[in-house]
Short mmCIF file of C-alpha atoms and ligand atoms in Angstrom, two decimals:
data_model
loop_
_atom_site.label_atom_id
_atom_site.label_comp_id
_atom_site.label_asym_id
_atom_site.label_seq_id
_atom_site.Cartn_x
_atom_site.Cartn_y
_atom_site.Cartn_z
CA MET A 1 51.67 -11.18 -10.01
CA SER A 2 48.83 -13.64 -9.67
CA PHE A 3 46.06 -11.91 -11.50
CA GLN A 4 44.50 -14.69 -13.52
CA ASN A 5 40.94 -14.34 -12.35
CA GLN A 6 40.68 -10.57 -12.80
CA SER A 7 38.09 -10.71 -15.59
CA SER A 8 35.81 -13.04 -13.63
CA VAL A 9 35.64 -10.78 -10.58
CA LEU A 10 36.18 -7.29 -12.01
CA HIS A 11 34.83 -5.37 -14.97
CA LYS A 12 35.39 -1.90 -16.32
CA PHE A 13 32.61 0.65 -16.46
CA LYS A 14 33.37 4.09 -17.96
CA GLY A 15 37.05 3.25 -17.62
CA ILE A 16 36.86 2.41 -13.90
CA LEU A 17 37.22 -1.04 -12.36
CA PHE A 18 34.24 -2.42 -10.46
CA SER A 19 33.56 -5.73 -8.79
CA THR A 20 31.21 -7.91 -10.83
CA MET A 21 28.95 -7.64 -7.77
CA SER A 22 28.10 -4.21 -9.20
CA SER A 23 26.19 -5.20 -12.32
CA GLU A 24 26.68 -3.21 -15.50
CA GLU A 25 22.92 -2.76 -15.75
CA LEU A 26 22.78 -1.21 -12.29
CA LEU A 27 25.74 1.08 -13.02
CA ASN A 28 24.10 2.13 -16.28
CA SER A 29 20.88 2.94 -14.46
CA LEU A 30 22.29 5.03 -11.61
CA ASP A 31 20.86 8.21 -13.06
CA PHE A 32 17.36 6.74 -12.78
CA PHE A 33 17.75 6.42 -9.03
CA ASN A 34 15.12 8.44 -7.14
CA ALA A 35 16.74 10.11 -4.17
CA ARG A 36 14.69 11.44 -1.27
CA GLU A 37 15.46 14.81 0.23
CA ASP A 38 16.18 13.32 3.64
CA ASP A 39 18.57 10.63 2.33
CA VAL A 40 22.09 10.69 3.73
CA PHE A 41 24.96 9.42 1.58
CA LEU A 42 28.13 8.06 3.11
CA VAL A 43 30.80 8.43 0.49
CA SER A 44 34.43 7.33 0.45
CA TYR A 45 37.17 5.84 -1.62
CA PRO A 46 37.38 2.19 -0.42
CA LYS A 47 39.14 1.55 2.89
CA SER A 48 38.79 5.07 4.20
CA GLY A 49 36.48 4.40 7.16
CA THR A 50 32.96 3.88 5.74
CA HIS A 51 32.06 1.23 8.32
CA TRP A 52 33.27 3.45 11.12
CA ILE A 53 31.05 6.41 10.15
CA ALA A 54 28.14 4.05 9.50
CA GLU A 55 28.53 2.64 13.00
CA VAL A 56 28.65 6.13 14.48
CA ILE A 57 25.40 7.07 12.72
CA GLY A 58 23.83 3.72 13.63
CA ASN A 59 24.48 4.44 17.31
CA ILE A 60 22.90 7.89 17.44
CA PRO A 61 19.93 7.55 19.80
CA ASN A 62 16.52 8.06 18.19
CA ALA A 63 18.06 8.77 14.80
CA GLN A 64 15.30 6.75 13.07
CA ILE A 65 17.55 5.82 10.20
CA SER A 66 18.09 2.70 8.19
CA LEU A 67 21.51 1.82 6.82
CA THR A 68 21.41 0.16 3.39
CA SER A 69 24.09 -1.70 1.46
CA PRO A 70 26.08 0.39 -1.07
CA ILE A 71 23.98 1.89 -3.86
CA GLU A 72 26.20 0.45 -6.59
CA LEU A 73 26.21 -3.08 -5.22
CA GLY A 74 23.88 -5.72 -6.65
CA ASP A 75 21.68 -5.75 -9.71
CA ILE A 76 18.84 -3.59 -10.93
CA SER A 77 16.48 -4.90 -8.22
CA LYS A 78 18.53 -2.69 -5.89
CA PHE A 79 16.33 0.32 -6.62
CA ASP A 80 13.14 -1.55 -5.64
CA GLU A 81 14.85 -2.70 -2.47
CA LEU A 82 15.74 0.92 -1.63
CA LYS A 83 12.24 2.13 -2.55
CA MET A 84 10.68 -0.27 -0.03
CA ASN A 85 12.67 1.28 2.79
CA CYS A 86 10.33 3.60 4.72
CA LYS A 87 12.84 5.08 7.15
CA ARG A 88 15.40 7.84 6.58
CA ARG A 89 17.93 6.04 4.42
CA VAL A 90 21.67 6.15 5.04
CA ILE A 91 23.19 4.93 1.80
CA PRO A 92 26.92 4.19 1.45
CA THR A 93 28.78 4.43 -1.82
CA HIS A 94 32.33 4.47 -3.14
CA LEU A 95 31.37 6.39 -6.28
CA SER A 96 33.29 9.47 -7.38
CA TYR A 97 31.32 12.73 -7.58
CA ASN A 98 31.03 12.40 -11.36
CA MET A 99 29.36 9.01 -11.14
CA LEU A 100 26.99 9.88 -8.33
CA PRO A 101 23.32 9.65 -9.47
CA VAL A 102 22.22 13.05 -10.74
CA ASN A 103 19.08 13.10 -8.60
CA ILE A 104 21.17 13.11 -5.41
CA LYS A 105 22.86 16.28 -6.63
CA GLN A 106 19.59 17.91 -7.72
CA LYS A 107 17.93 17.22 -4.37
CA GLN A 108 21.04 18.37 -2.48
CA CYS A 109 20.91 15.35 -0.21
CA LYS A 110 23.27 15.38 2.75
CA ILE A 111 26.57 13.74 1.95
CA ILE A 112 29.39 12.79 4.33
CA TYR A 113 32.68 12.25 2.51
CA ILE A 114 35.39 10.50 4.51
CA ILE A 115 39.02 10.72 3.43
CA ARG A 116 42.06 8.85 4.70
CA ASN A 117 45.79 9.20 4.11
CA PRO A 118 46.21 7.51 0.71
CA LYS A 119 49.29 5.63 1.90
CA ASP A 120 47.32 3.92 4.69
CA THR A 121 44.38 3.50 2.32
CA ALA A 122 46.62 1.70 -0.18
CA VAL A 123 47.95 -0.68 2.48
CA SER A 124 44.44 -1.41 3.72
CA LEU A 125 43.20 -2.06 0.17
CA PHE A 126 46.18 -4.32 -0.48
CA HIS A 127 45.14 -6.57 2.40
CA TYR A 128 41.55 -6.51 1.23
CA TYR A 129 42.62 -7.56 -2.27
CA ARG A 130 44.87 -10.27 -0.95
CA ASP A 131 42.39 -11.85 1.45
CA ASN A 132 39.08 -11.35 -0.35
CA PRO A 133 37.94 -14.18 -2.65
CA ASN A 134 35.73 -11.66 -4.49
CA LEU A 135 38.74 -9.68 -5.68
CA PRO A 136 41.62 -10.74 -7.92
CA GLY A 137 44.38 -12.51 -6.04
CA ILE A 138 47.47 -10.42 -5.53
CA GLU A 139 50.66 -11.77 -4.07
CA THR A 140 52.95 -8.91 -3.21
CA TRP A 141 52.73 -5.40 -1.87
CA ALA A 142 55.12 -4.28 -4.64
CA ALA A 143 52.69 -5.48 -7.33
CA PHE A 144 49.72 -3.89 -5.62
CA PHE A 145 51.58 -0.60 -5.15
CA GLU A 146 51.99 -0.29 -8.94
CA LEU A 147 48.28 -0.96 -9.52
CA PHE A 148 47.30 1.60 -6.89
CA LEU A 149 49.53 4.28 -8.41
CA ARG A 150 47.98 3.67 -11.83
CA GLY A 151 44.45 3.68 -10.44
CA ASP A 152 44.08 0.16 -11.75
CA VAL A 153 42.10 -0.95 -8.71
CA VAL A 154 38.41 -1.03 -7.76
CA TYR A 155 36.87 2.47 -7.97
CA GLY A 156 39.89 3.77 -9.86
CA SER A 157 42.49 6.30 -8.82
CA TRP A 158 42.48 7.66 -5.26
CA PHE A 159 43.65 10.99 -6.67
CA ASP A 160 40.81 11.30 -9.20
CA HIS A 161 38.27 10.27 -6.58
CA VAL A 162 39.37 12.83 -4.01
CA LEU A 163 39.75 15.57 -6.61
CA SER A 164 36.23 14.94 -7.90
CA TRP A 165 34.93 15.63 -4.38
CA GLU A 166 37.37 18.47 -3.68
CA GLU A 167 35.45 20.72 -6.06
CA HIS A 168 32.39 20.35 -3.82
CA LYS A 169 34.04 20.60 -0.43
CA ASN A 170 32.30 23.90 0.34
CA ASP A 171 28.82 22.82 -0.76
CA LYS A 172 26.52 23.26 2.21
CA ASN A 173 25.11 19.73 1.90
CA ILE A 174 28.57 18.11 2.06
CA LEU A 175 30.57 17.36 5.20
CA ILE A 176 34.18 16.29 4.81
CA ILE A 177 35.61 14.13 7.60
CA PHE A 178 39.18 12.89 7.87
CA TYR A 179 39.92 9.40 9.23
CA GLU A 180 42.95 10.77 11.08
CA GLU A 181 40.80 13.39 12.82
CA MET A 182 38.43 10.67 13.96
CA LYS A 183 41.38 8.79 15.41
CA ARG A 184 42.66 11.92 17.17
CA ASP A 185 39.36 13.06 18.67
CA LEU A 186 36.43 10.77 17.96
CA SER A 187 33.96 12.71 20.14
CA LYS A 188 34.67 15.89 18.18
CA SER A 189 34.02 14.09 14.87
CA ILE A 190 30.82 12.56 16.25
CA LYS A 191 29.64 16.02 17.26
CA LYS A 192 30.38 17.31 13.74
CA ILE A 193 28.37 14.45 12.22
CA THR A 194 25.35 14.80 14.50
CA THR A 195 25.27 18.58 14.07
CA PHE A 196 25.46 18.17 10.29
CA LEU A 197 22.57 15.69 10.40
CA GLY A 198 20.56 18.06 12.58
CA ILE A 199 20.27 15.59 15.45
CA ASN A 200 20.67 16.75 19.04
CA VAL A 201 22.85 14.58 21.25
CA SER A 202 24.16 15.24 24.73
CA ASP A 203 27.84 15.05 25.67
CA SER A 204 27.26 11.84 27.60
CA GLU A 205 25.54 10.30 24.58
CA ILE A 206 28.50 11.30 22.43
CA SER A 207 30.89 9.60 24.86
CA LYS A 208 28.73 6.49 24.72
CA ILE A 209 28.77 6.47 20.89
CA ALA A 210 32.57 6.90 20.97
CA ARG A 211 32.93 3.87 23.25
CA LYS A 212 30.69 1.74 21.07
CA THR A 213 32.51 2.68 17.88
CA SER A 214 36.05 2.08 19.08
CA PHE A 215 38.06 -0.19 16.81
CA SER A 216 38.20 -3.02 19.37
CA GLU A 217 34.47 -2.88 20.03
CA MET A 218 33.65 -2.95 16.31
CA LYS A 219 36.15 -5.71 15.59
CA ASN A 220 34.73 -7.87 18.39
CA ASN A 221 31.17 -7.37 17.14
CA ALA A 222 32.17 -8.26 13.60
CA ALA A 223 33.77 -11.48 14.81
CA LYS A 224 30.53 -12.73 16.40
CA GLU A 225 29.14 -15.73 14.59
CA ASN A 226 25.53 -14.71 14.39
CA CYS A 227 25.42 -11.19 13.13
CA ASP A 228 22.10 -9.42 13.57
CA PRO A 229 21.12 -8.58 9.96
CA ASN A 230 20.00 -5.12 11.11
CA HIS A 231 23.39 -4.36 12.60
CA THR A 232 25.48 -1.80 10.72
CA ILE A 233 28.28 -4.20 9.95
CA CYS A 234 25.98 -6.87 8.56
CA ALA A 235 24.06 -4.41 6.43
CA LEU A 236 27.25 -3.13 4.88
CA THR A 237 29.40 -6.10 4.12
CA SER A 238 29.41 -9.83 3.67
CA ASN A 239 33.14 -9.93 4.43
CA ARG A 240 33.02 -8.38 7.85
CA ASN A 241 36.02 -10.24 9.21
CA LEU A 242 38.17 -8.66 6.51
CA VAL A 243 37.17 -5.09 7.25
CA PHE A 244 38.64 -4.67 10.74
CA ARG A 245 42.34 -5.27 10.27
CA LYS A 246 44.48 -2.80 12.25
CA GLY A 247 42.54 0.45 12.37
CA ALA A 248 45.74 2.46 12.73
CA VAL A 249 47.22 5.70 11.44
CA GLY A 250 50.65 5.38 9.84
CA ASP A 251 50.79 1.62 9.19
CA TRP A 252 52.07 2.48 5.69
CA ILE A 253 55.56 2.94 7.12
CA ASN A 254 55.76 -0.84 7.57
CA TYR A 255 55.17 -1.42 3.84
CA PHE A 256 56.59 1.43 1.74
CA THR A 257 60.25 1.15 0.73
CA ALA A 258 62.25 4.38 0.56
CA LYS A 259 61.87 4.34 -3.21
CA GLN A 260 58.12 3.73 -3.08
CA ARG A 261 57.78 6.61 -0.65
CA ARG A 262 59.68 8.92 -3.01
CA VAL A 263 57.66 7.83 -6.05
CA PHE A 264 54.40 8.21 -4.17
CA ASP A 265 55.28 11.63 -2.78
CA GLU A 266 56.23 12.89 -6.25
CA LEU A 267 52.97 11.72 -7.73
CA PHE A 268 51.00 13.12 -4.79
CA THR A 269 52.69 16.53 -5.12
CA GLU A 270 52.01 16.62 -8.84
CA LYS A 271 48.39 15.44 -8.75
CA MET A 272 47.34 17.30 -5.61
CA LYS A 273 49.19 20.57 -6.21
CA HIS A 274 45.97 22.63 -6.22
CA SER A 275 44.25 20.63 -3.52
CA GLU A 276 43.40 22.14 -0.14
CA LEU A 277 42.29 18.77 1.18
CA ALA A 278 45.77 17.40 0.48
CA ARG A 279 47.29 19.79 3.03
CA HIS A 280 45.70 17.76 5.78
CA PHE A 281 48.10 14.90 5.02
CA GLU A 282 51.29 16.93 5.47
CA ASP A 283 51.63 15.70 9.06
CA TYR A 284 51.11 12.07 8.08
CA PHE A 285 53.53 11.65 5.17
N1 PPS B 301 36.37 1.96 14.69
C1 PPS B 301 37.40 2.04 13.84
N2 PPS B 301 38.52 2.69 14.21
C2 PPS B 301 39.57 2.79 13.37
N3 PPS B 301 39.60 2.22 12.13
C3 PPS B 301 38.51 1.57 11.74
C4 PPS B 301 37.36 1.45 12.55
N4 PPS B 301 36.43 0.72 11.88
C5 PPS B 301 36.99 0.40 10.68
N5 PPS B 301 38.24 0.90 10.60
C6 PPS B 301 39.21 0.73 9.52
O1 PPS B 301 38.73 1.25 8.28
C7 PPS B 301 39.26 0.47 7.20
C8 PPS B 301 38.11 -0.09 6.39
O2 PPS B 301 37.55 1.00 5.69
P1 PPS B 301 36.07 0.94 5.08
O3 PPS B 301 35.08 0.70 6.14
O4 PPS B 301 35.90 2.18 4.26
O5 PPS B 301 36.16 -0.35 4.13
S1 PPS B 301 35.26 -0.70 2.88
O6 PPS B 301 35.91 -0.07 1.70
O7 PPS B 301 33.91 -0.17 3.07
O8 PPS B 301 35.31 -2.17 2.78
C9 PPS B 301 40.09 -0.65 7.84
O9 PPS B 301 41.43 -0.17 7.91
P2 PPS B 301 42.73 -1.11 8.09
O10 PPS B 301 42.63 -1.72 9.44
O11 PPS B 301 43.90 -0.18 7.99
O12 PPS B 301 42.72 -2.12 6.99
C10 PPS B 301 39.42 -0.75 9.19
O13 PPS B 301 40.19 -1.38 10.19
#
């Protein structure tokens, strides 16, 4: 496994791996973040569809929102940057519930949590690790699979992350969306999101949003040389060409060996035995 540069690009905070682009000072100061009651948080374990939901929200007509970069990314000047933003802020994050700034919980800000089949999530994160100069180089899927199982990847264990949010799945300020449901019926998911945000949109507007947020449309936009800095994709990531890979459900089958599938399923059954959210994945395993 080529993993030489891990310490220069990753660091551990409270036992969880973070990119060094999330400074320790910023992570330490998260609980000093002042949330606003109308803030919307877009939360996910990495590679679960954050950009997709952000693009959906960014295309809601007259939403009057401003998408920011992830709350945990950058240094301590991040909070000033967020303070300057006068519009309704849509703030992405990959933090687990336990690490979420306390003020967001106190103010009961709206939170959309997107979840994806962990097998597809692992494959997507493997590619991101392999191709992203800001993450430690990794050569093989087999090596990455072991790291993913141990939670030795950015933002820690998928299981711990999802379970931390599971406890809050019925909170009235939290909407849970599944990636696979978005793939099956995007218009229905868009309707759920707009209703949750309290924004009225017509059926024809929903169809328009669905067209604009198709995988091919988003991938083509990301590939354009001059990205408008106000565009969702530019606000969210500096590695936009790495984000839109395949956008498929079930790609894991092309990577998992029979043994890896067995090992994964055993761990999943053990860790998620009390999870209602986990039942959603029965059709996709
Ligand atoms: N419109 C649309 N339709 C279907 N799939 C989409 C879409 N937009 C993004 N994606 C896929 O989502 C994966 C990236 O997830 P994130 O946006 O959460 O990535 S990140 O963690 O914020 O970098 C990544 O998955 P993989 O293709 O499997 O790697 C993206 O392709």
